[in-house]
CSV table of C-alpha atoms in Angstrom, one decimal:
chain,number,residue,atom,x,y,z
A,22,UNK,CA,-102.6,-93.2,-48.8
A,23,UNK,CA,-99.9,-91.8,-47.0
A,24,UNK,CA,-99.8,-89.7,-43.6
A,25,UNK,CA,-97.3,-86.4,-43.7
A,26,UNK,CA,-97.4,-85.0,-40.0
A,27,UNK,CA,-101.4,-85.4,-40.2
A,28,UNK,CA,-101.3,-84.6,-44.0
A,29,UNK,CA,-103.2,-87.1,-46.3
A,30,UNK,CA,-101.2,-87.5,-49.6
A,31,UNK,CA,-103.2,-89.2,-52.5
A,32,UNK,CA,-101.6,-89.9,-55.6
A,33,UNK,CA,-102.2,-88.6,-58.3
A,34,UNK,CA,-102.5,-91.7,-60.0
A,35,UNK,CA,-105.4,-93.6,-58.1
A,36,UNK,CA,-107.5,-90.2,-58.2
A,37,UNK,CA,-106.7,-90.4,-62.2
A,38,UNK,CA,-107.8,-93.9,-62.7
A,39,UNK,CA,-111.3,-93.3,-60.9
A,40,UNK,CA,-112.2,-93.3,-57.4
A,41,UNK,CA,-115.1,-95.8,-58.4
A,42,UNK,CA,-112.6,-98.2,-59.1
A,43,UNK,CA,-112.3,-98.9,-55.6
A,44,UNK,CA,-115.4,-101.1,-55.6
A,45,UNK,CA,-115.7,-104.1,-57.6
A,46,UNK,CA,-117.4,-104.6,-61.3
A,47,UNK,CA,-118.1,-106.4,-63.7
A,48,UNK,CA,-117.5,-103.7,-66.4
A,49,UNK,CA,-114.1,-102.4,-67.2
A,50,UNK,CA,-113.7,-98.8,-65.5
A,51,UNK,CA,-111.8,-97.7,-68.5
A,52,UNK,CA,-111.9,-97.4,-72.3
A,53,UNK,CA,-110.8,-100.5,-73.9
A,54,UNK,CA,-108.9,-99.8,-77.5
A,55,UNK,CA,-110.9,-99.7,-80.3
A,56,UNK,CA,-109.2,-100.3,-83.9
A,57,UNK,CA,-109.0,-97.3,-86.2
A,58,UNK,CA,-107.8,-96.2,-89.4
A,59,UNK,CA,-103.7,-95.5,-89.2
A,60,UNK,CA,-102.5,-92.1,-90.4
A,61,UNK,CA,-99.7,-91.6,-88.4
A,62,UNK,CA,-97.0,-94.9,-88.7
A,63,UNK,CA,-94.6,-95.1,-85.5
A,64,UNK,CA,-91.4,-96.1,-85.4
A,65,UNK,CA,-88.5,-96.8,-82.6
A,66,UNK,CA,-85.7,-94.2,-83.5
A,67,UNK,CA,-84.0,-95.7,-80.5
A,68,UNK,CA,-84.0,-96.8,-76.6
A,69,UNK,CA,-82.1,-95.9,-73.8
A,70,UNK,CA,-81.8,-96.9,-70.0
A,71,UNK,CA,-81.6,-93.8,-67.5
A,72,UNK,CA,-81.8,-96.5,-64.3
A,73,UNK,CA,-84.0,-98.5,-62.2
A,74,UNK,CA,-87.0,-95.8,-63.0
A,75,UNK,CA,-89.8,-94.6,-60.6
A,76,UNK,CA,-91.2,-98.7,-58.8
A,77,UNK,CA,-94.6,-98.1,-57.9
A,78,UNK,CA,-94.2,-94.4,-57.0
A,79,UNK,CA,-95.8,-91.3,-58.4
A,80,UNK,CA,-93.2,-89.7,-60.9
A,81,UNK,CA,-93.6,-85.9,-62.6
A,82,UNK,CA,-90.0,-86.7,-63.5
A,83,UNK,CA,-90.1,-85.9,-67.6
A,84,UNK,CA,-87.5,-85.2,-69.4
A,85,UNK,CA,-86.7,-82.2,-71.2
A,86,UNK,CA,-84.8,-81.5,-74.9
A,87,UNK,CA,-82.6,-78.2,-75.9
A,88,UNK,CA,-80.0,-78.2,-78.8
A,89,UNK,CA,-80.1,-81.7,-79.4
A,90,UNK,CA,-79.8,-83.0,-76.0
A,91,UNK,CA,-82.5,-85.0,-74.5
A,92,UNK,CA,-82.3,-84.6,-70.3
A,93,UNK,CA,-83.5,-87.5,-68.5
A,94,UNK,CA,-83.8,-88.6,-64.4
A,95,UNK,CA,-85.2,-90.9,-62.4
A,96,UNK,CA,-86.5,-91.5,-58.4
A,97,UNK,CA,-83.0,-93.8,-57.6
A,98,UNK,CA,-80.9,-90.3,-58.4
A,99,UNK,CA,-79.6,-91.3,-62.3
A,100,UNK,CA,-79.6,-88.2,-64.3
A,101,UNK,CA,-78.6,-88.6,-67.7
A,102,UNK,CA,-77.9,-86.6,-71.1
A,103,UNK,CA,-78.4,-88.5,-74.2
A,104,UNK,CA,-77.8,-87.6,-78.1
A,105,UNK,CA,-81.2,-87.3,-79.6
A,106,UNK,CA,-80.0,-88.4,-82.7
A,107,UNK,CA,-79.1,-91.8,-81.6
A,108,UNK,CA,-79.7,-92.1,-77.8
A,109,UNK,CA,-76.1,-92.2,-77.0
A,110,UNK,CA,-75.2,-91.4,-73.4
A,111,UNK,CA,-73.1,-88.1,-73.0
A,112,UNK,CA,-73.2,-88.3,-69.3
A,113,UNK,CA,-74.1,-89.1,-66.2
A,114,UNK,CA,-74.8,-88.1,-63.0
A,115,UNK,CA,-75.7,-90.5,-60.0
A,116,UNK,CA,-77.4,-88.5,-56.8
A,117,UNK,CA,-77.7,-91.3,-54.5
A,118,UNK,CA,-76.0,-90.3,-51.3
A,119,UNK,CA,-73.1,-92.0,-50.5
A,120,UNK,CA,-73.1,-93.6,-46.5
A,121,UNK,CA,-69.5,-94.1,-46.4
A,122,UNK,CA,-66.7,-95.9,-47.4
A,123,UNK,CA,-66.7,-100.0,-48.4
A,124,UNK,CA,-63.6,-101.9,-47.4
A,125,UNK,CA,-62.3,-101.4,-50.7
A,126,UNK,CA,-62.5,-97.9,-50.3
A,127,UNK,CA,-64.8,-97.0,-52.6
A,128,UNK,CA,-68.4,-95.1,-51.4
A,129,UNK,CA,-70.8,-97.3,-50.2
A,130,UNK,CA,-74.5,-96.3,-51.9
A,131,UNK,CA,-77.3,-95.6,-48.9
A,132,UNK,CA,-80.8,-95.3,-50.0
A,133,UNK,CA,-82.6,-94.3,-53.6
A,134,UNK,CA,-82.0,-90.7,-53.7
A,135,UNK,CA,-85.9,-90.0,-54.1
A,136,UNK,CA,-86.0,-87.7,-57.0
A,137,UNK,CA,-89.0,-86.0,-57.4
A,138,UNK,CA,-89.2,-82.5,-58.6
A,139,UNK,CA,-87.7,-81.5,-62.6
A,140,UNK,CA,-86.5,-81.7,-64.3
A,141,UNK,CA,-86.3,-77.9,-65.2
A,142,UNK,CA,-83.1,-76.3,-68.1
A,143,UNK,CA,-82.3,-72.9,-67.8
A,144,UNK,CA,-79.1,-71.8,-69.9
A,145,UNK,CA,-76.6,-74.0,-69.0
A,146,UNK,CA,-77.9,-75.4,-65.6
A,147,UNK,CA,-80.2,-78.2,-65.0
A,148,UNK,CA,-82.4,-78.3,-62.0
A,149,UNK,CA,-84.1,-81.2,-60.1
A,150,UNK,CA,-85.1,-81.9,-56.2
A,151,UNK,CA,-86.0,-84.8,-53.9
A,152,UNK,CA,-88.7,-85.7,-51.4
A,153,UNK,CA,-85.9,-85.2,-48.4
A,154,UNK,CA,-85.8,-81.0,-49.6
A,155,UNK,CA,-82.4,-81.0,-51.6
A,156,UNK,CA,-82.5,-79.0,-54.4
A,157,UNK,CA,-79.5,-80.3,-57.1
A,158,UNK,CA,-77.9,-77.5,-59.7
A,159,UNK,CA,-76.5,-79.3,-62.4
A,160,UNK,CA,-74.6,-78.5,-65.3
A,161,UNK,CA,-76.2,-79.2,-68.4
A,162,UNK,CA,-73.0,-79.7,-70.7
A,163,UNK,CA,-71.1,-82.0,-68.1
A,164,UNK,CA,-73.2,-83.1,-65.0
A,165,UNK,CA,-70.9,-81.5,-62.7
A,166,UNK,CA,-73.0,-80.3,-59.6
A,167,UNK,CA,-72.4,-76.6,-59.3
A,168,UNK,CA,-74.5,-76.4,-56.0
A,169,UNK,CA,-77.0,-78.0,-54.0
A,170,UNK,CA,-79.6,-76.1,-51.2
A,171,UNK,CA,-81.6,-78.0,-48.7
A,172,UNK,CA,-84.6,-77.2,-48.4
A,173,UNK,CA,-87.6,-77.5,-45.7
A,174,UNK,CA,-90.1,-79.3,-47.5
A,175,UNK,CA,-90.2,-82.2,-50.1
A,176,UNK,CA,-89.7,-80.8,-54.1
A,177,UNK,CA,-92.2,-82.8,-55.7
A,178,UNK,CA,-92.6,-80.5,-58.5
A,179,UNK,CA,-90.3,-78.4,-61.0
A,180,UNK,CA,-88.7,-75.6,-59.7
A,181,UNK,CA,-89.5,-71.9,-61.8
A,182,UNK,CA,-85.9,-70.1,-63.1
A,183,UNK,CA,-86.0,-67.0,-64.4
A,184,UNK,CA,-84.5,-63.3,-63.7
A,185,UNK,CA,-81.7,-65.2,-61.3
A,186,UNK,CA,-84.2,-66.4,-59.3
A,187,UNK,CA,-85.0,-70.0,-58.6
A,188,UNK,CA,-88.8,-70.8,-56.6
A,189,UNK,CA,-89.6,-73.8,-55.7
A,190,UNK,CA,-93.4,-74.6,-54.2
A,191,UNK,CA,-92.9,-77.2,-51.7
A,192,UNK,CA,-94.7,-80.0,-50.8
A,193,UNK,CA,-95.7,-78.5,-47.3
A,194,UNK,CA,-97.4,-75.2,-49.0
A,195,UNK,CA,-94.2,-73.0,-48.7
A,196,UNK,CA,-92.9,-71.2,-51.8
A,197,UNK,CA,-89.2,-70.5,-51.6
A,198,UNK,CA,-86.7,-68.5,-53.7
A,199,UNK,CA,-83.1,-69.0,-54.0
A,200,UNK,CA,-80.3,-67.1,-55.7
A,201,UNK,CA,-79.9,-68.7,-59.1
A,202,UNK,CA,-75.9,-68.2,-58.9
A,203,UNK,CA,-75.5,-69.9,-55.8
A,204,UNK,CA,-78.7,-71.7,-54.2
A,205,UNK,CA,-78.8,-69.2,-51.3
A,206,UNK,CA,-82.4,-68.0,-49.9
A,207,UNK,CA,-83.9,-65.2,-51.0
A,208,UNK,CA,-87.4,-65.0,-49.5
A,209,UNK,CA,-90.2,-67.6,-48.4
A,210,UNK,CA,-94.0,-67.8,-48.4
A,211,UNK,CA,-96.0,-70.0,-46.3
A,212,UNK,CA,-99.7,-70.9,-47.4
A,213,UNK,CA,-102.3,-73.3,-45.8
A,214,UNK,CA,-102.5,-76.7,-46.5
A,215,UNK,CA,-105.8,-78.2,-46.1
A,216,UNK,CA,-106.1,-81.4,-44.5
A,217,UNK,CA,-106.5,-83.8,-47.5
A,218,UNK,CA,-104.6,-82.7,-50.8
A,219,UNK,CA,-103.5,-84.8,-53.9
A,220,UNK,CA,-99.8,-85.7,-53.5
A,221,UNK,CA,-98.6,-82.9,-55.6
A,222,UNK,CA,-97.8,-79.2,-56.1
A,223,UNK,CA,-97.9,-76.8,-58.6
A,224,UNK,CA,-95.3,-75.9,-60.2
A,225,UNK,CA,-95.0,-72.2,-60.2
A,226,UNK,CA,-93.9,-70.1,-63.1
A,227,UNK,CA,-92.0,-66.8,-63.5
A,228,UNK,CA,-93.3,-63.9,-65.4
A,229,UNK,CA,-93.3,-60.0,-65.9
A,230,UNK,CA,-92.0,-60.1,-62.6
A,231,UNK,CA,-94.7,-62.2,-60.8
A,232,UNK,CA,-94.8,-65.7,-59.4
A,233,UNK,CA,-97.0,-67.5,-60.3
A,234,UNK,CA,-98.8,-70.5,-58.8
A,235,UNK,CA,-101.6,-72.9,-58.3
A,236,UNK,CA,-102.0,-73.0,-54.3
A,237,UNK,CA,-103.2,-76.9,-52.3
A,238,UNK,CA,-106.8,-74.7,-51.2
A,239,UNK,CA,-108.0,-73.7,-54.7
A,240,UNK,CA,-106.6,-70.3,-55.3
A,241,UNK,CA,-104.8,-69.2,-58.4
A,242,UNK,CA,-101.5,-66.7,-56.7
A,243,UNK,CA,-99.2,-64.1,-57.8
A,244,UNK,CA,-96.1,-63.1,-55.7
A,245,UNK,CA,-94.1,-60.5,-56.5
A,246,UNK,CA,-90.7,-61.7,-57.9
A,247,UNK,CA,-87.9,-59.4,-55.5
A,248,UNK,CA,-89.9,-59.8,-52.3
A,249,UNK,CA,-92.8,-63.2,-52.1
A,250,UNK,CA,-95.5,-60.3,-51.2
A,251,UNK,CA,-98.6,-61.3,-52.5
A,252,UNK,CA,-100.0,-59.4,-55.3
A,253,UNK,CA,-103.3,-61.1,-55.8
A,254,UNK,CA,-105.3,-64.2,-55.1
A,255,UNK,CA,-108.2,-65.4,-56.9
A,256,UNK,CA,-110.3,-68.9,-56.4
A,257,UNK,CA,-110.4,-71.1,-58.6
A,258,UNK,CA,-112.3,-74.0,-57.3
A,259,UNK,CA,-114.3,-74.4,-53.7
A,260,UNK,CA,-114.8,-77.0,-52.0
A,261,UNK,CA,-117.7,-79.0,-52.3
A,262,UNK,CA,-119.8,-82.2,-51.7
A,263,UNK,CA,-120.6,-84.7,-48.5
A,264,UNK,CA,-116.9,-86.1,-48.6
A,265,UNK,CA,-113.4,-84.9,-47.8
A,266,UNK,CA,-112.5,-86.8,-51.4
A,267,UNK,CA,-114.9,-84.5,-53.1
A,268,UNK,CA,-113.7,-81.5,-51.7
A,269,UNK,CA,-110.2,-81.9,-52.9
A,270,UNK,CA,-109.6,-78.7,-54.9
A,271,UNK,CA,-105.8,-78.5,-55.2
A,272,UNK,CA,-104.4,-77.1,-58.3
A,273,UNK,CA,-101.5,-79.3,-59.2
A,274,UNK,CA,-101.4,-78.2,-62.6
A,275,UNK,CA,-98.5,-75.6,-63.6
A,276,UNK,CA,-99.9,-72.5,-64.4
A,277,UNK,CA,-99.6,-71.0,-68.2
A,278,UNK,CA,-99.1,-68.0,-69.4
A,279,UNK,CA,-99.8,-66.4,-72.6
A,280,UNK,CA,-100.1,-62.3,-73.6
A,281,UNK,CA,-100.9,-61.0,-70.7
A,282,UNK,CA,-103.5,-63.9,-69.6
A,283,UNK,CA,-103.0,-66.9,-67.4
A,284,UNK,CA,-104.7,-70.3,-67.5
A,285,UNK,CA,-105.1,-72.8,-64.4
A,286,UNK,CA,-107.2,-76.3,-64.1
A,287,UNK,CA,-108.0,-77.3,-61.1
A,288,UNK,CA,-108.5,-81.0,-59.8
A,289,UNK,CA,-112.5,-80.8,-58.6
A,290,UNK,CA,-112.7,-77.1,-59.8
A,291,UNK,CA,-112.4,-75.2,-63.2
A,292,UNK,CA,-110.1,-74.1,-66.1
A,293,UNK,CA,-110.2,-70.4,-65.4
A,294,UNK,CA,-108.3,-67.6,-67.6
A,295,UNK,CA,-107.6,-64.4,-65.3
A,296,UNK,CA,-105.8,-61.6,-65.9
A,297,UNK,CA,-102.2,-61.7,-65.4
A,298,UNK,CA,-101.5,-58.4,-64.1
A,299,UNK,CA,-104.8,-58.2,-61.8
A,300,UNK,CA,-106.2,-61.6,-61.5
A,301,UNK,CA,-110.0,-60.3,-62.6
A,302,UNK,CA,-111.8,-63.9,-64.7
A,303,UNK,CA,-112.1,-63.5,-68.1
A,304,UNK,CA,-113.7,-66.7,-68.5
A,305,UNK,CA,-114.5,-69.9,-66.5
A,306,UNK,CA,-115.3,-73.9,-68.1
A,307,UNK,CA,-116.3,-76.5,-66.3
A,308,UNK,CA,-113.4,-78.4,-66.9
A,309,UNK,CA,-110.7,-80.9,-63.5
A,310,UNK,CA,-107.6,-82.1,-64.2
A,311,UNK,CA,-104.0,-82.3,-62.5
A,312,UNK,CA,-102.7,-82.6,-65.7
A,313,UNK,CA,-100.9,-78.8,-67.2
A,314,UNK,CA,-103.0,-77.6,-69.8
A,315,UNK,CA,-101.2,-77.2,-73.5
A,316,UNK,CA,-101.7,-73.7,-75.4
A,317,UNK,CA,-100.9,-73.8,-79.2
A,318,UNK,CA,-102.3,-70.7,-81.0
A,319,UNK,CA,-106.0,-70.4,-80.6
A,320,UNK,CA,-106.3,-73.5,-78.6
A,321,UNK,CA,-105.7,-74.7,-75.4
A,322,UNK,CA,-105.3,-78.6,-75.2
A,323,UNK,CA,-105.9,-80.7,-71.9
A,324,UNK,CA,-106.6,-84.1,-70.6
A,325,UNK,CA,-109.4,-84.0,-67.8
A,326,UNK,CA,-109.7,-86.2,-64.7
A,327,UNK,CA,-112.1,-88.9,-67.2
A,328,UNK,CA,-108.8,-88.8,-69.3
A,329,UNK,CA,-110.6,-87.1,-72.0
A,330,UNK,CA,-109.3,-85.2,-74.4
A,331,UNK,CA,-110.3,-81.6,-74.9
A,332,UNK,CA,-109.9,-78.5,-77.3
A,333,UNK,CA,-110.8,-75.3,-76.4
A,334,UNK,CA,-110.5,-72.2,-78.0
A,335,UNK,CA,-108.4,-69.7,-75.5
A,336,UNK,CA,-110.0,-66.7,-75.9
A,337,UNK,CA,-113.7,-67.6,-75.2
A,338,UNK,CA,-113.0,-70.8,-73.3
A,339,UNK,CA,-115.6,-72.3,-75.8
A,340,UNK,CA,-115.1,-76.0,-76.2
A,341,UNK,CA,-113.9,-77.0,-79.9
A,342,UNK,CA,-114.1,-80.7,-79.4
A,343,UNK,CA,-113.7,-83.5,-77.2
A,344,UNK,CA,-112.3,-87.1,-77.4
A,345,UNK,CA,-113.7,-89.7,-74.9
A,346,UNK,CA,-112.2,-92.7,-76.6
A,347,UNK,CA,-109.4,-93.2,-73.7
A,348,UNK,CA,-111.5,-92.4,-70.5
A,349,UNK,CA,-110.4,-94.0,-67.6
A,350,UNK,CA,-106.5,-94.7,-69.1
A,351,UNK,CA,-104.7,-92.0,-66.6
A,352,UNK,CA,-103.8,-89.9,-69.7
A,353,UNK,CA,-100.6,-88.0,-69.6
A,354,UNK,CA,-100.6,-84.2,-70.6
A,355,UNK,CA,-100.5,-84.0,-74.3
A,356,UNK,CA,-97.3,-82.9,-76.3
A,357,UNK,CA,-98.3,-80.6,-79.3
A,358,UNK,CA,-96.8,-81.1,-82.8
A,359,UNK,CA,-97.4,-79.4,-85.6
A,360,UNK,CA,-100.5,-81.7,-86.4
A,361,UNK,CA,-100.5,-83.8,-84.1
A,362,UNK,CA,-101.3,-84.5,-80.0
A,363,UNK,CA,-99.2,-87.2,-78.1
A,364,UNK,CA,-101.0,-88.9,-75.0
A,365,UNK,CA,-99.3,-91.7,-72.8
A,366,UNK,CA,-101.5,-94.1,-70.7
A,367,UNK,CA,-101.1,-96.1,-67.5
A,368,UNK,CA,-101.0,-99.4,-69.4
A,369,UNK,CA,-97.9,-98.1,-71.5
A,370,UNK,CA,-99.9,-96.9,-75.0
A,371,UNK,CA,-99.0,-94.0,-76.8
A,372,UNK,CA,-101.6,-91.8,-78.7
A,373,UNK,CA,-101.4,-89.9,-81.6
A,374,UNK,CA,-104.7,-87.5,-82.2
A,375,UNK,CA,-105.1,-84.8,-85.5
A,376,UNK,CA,-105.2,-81.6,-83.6
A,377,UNK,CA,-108.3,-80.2,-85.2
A,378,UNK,CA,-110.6,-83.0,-84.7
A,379,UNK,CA,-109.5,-85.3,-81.7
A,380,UNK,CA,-109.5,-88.0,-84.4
A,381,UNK,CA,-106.9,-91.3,-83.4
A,382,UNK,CA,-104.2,-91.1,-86.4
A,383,UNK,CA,-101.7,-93.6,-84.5
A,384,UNK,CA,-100.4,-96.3,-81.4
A,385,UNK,CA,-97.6,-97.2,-80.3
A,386,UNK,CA,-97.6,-99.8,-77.2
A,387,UNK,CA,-94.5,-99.1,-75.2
A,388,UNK,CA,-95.5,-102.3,-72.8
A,389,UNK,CA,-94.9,-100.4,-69.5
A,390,UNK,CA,-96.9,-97.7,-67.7
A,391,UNK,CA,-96.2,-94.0,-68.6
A,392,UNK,CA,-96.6,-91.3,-66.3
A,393,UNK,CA,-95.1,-88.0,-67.6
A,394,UNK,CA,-95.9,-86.6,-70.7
A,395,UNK,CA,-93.9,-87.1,-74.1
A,396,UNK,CA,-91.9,-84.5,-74.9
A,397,UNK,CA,-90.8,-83.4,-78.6
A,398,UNK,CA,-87.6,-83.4,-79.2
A,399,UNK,CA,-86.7,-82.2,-83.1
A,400,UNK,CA,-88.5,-84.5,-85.3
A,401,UNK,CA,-89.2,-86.8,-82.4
A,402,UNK,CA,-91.0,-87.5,-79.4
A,403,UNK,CA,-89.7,-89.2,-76.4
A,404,UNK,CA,-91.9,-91.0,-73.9
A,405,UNK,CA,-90.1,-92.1,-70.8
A,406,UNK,CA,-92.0,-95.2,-69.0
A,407,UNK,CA,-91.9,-96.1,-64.8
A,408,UNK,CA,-89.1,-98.1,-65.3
A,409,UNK,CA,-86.9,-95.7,-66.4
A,410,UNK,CA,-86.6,-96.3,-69.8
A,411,UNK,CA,-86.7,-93.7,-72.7
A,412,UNK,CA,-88.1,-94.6,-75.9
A,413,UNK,CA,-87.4,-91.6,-78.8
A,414,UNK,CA,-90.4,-92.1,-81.5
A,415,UNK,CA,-90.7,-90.6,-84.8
A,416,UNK,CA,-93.6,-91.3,-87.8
């Protein structure tokens, strides 16, 4: 744990593994792998170094793909474009702030540059931010920073772009837009923070001319896009139970929008669909999670506190089915393929589950913890572990 100005952060890891872990027993608190049938045969494409990778901090750091291009960064300040073909660097960007000059007249690095929140693409710029509030533009085909906007809060999530607007939900509550063309501030919006939160924040999402957002008290948000007025508020979990732990309700989970609903999961709370355009419930499951749900088609895919895996069909919120076979691992949010889930663990595993049925077609062991989900990228899927290395899969 982690005091900010009388804030309790907790990461998001230790609340994924289990609270109970915290007293000893005899019996492993998680699922141990059993052996299966193989469907699905996985094979290294290639690997790639982006740098030194996150140490024993939480990351939300996952890369992102477009055109053939695989984005990648990591807490130290390394952000990296790599051929997803073969993995080969096409450049590089290093954010680490320079302290000076060294007697040879070259800049002298200062400290890890703290990366925290991204990586978001949008056209041609790349976006990512650090737990000291700066907020890097980057462009995507060269690396060249077109402009950078500090900021007065930690970015510990992704940053929403759309409509040449850029929000950013802060890690002290605040929601800020700046100009896309130039980082400039357009409009904030402070909301309260309750005492004891997970050490995250939602990242907000842009949409028929809303923001949208998961708030640290429980609420599901809308602001409007030219202005940060509030438009509507719904809740989404309360808080509950004899102990501050069990009343955490924050919704660290991105928002996701489809048609004109929108779908949130909240840590100790629900998986709600409301109506975009006037927040009224259409539906609520008894679902927590951090982790963003997935929507392909008729189904809405997400991991749950337990690390279970769960289907459920989006427009009753009726539960298709349920995989319990890697509670306890800290599962990653699923990537969708076109058959196919993909779940990383804390012990470095890779998991490939048939979409229908939950059922484990395939393993890969990549040694070293993964936080952030896989991604796809063309016929591949990339899975990036804490120490910054990028591992491009294909079966």
């Amino acid at each position: 744990m982690r005091l900010l100005n009388w804030r309790v952060a907790i990461s998001g890891v230790l609340l994924s593994v289990g609270l109970a872990a915290c007293s000893s027993t005899e019996e492993p608190d998680y699922a141990e792998l059993q052996t299966f049938e193989e469907q699905v045969s996985v094979n290294v494409a290639w690997k790639a170094n982006v740098g030194p990778g996150s140490d024993e901090h939480y990351s939300r750091l996952a890369p992102v793909y477009d055109d053939g291009v695989v984005f990648a960064a990591e807490r130290h300040g390394n952000v990296v474009a790599l051929n997803a073909d073969n993995g080969r660097r096409l450049w590089r960007q290093d954010l680490t702030p320079a302290t000076g000059f060294s007697l040879l007249g070259l800049f002298r690095k200062g400290p890890p540059a703290k990366l925290a929140g991204g990586l978001t693409l949008d056209g041609d710029t790349l976006y990512v931010g650090n737990e000291s509030g700066m907020l890097y533009a980057i462009n995507k085909d060269n690396g060249e920073i077109q402009w950078q906007s500090q900021l007065e809060g930690e970015v510990i999530s992704a940053p929403a772009v759309g409509e040449g607007y850029v929000v950013l939900h802060l890690g002290n509550g605040m929601v800020v837009s700046l100009n896309a063309a130039d980082g400039e501030e357009q409009w904030r919006h402070e909301e309260e923070v309750p005492a004891l939160t997970l050490r995250g924040s939602s990242s907000p999402v842009i949409s028929a001319g809303g923001v949208i957002l998961g708030t640290n008290n429980g609420r599901a948000a809308v602001l409007v896009l030219e202005s940060g007025q509030m438009a509507w508020d719904e809740r989404v979990a309360t808080p509950s139970g004899g102990s501050d732990l069990e009343r955490i309700v924050d919704i660290d989970a991105t928002p996701v929008v489809r048609g004109d609903q929108v779908y949130m999961l909240a840590f100790n709370g629900e998986l709600v669909a409301l109506e975009l355009r006037t927040g009224e419930v259409v539906w609520r499951r008894d679902y927590q999670g951090h982790r963003t749900p997935q929507v392909a088609g008729s189904r809405i895919f997400l991991t749950t506190s337990e690390s279970h895996v769960v289907a459920v069909d989006r427009l009753s919120g009726n539960e298709s089915w349920r995989s319990a076979d890697l509670y306890g691992r800290s599962l990653t949010e699923p990537a969708v393929l076109s058959g196919q889930l993909v779940v990383a663990d804390r012990f470095g595993f890779v998991h490939w589950l048939d979409r229908d049925s939950g059922q484990m077609m395939g393993r890969y062991e990549a040694s070293d913890p993964i936080q952030v989900a896989p991604i796809r990228a063309g016929d591949k899927v990339i899975v990036m572990t804490i120490d910054g290395r990028l591992v491009a899969l294909t079966d």
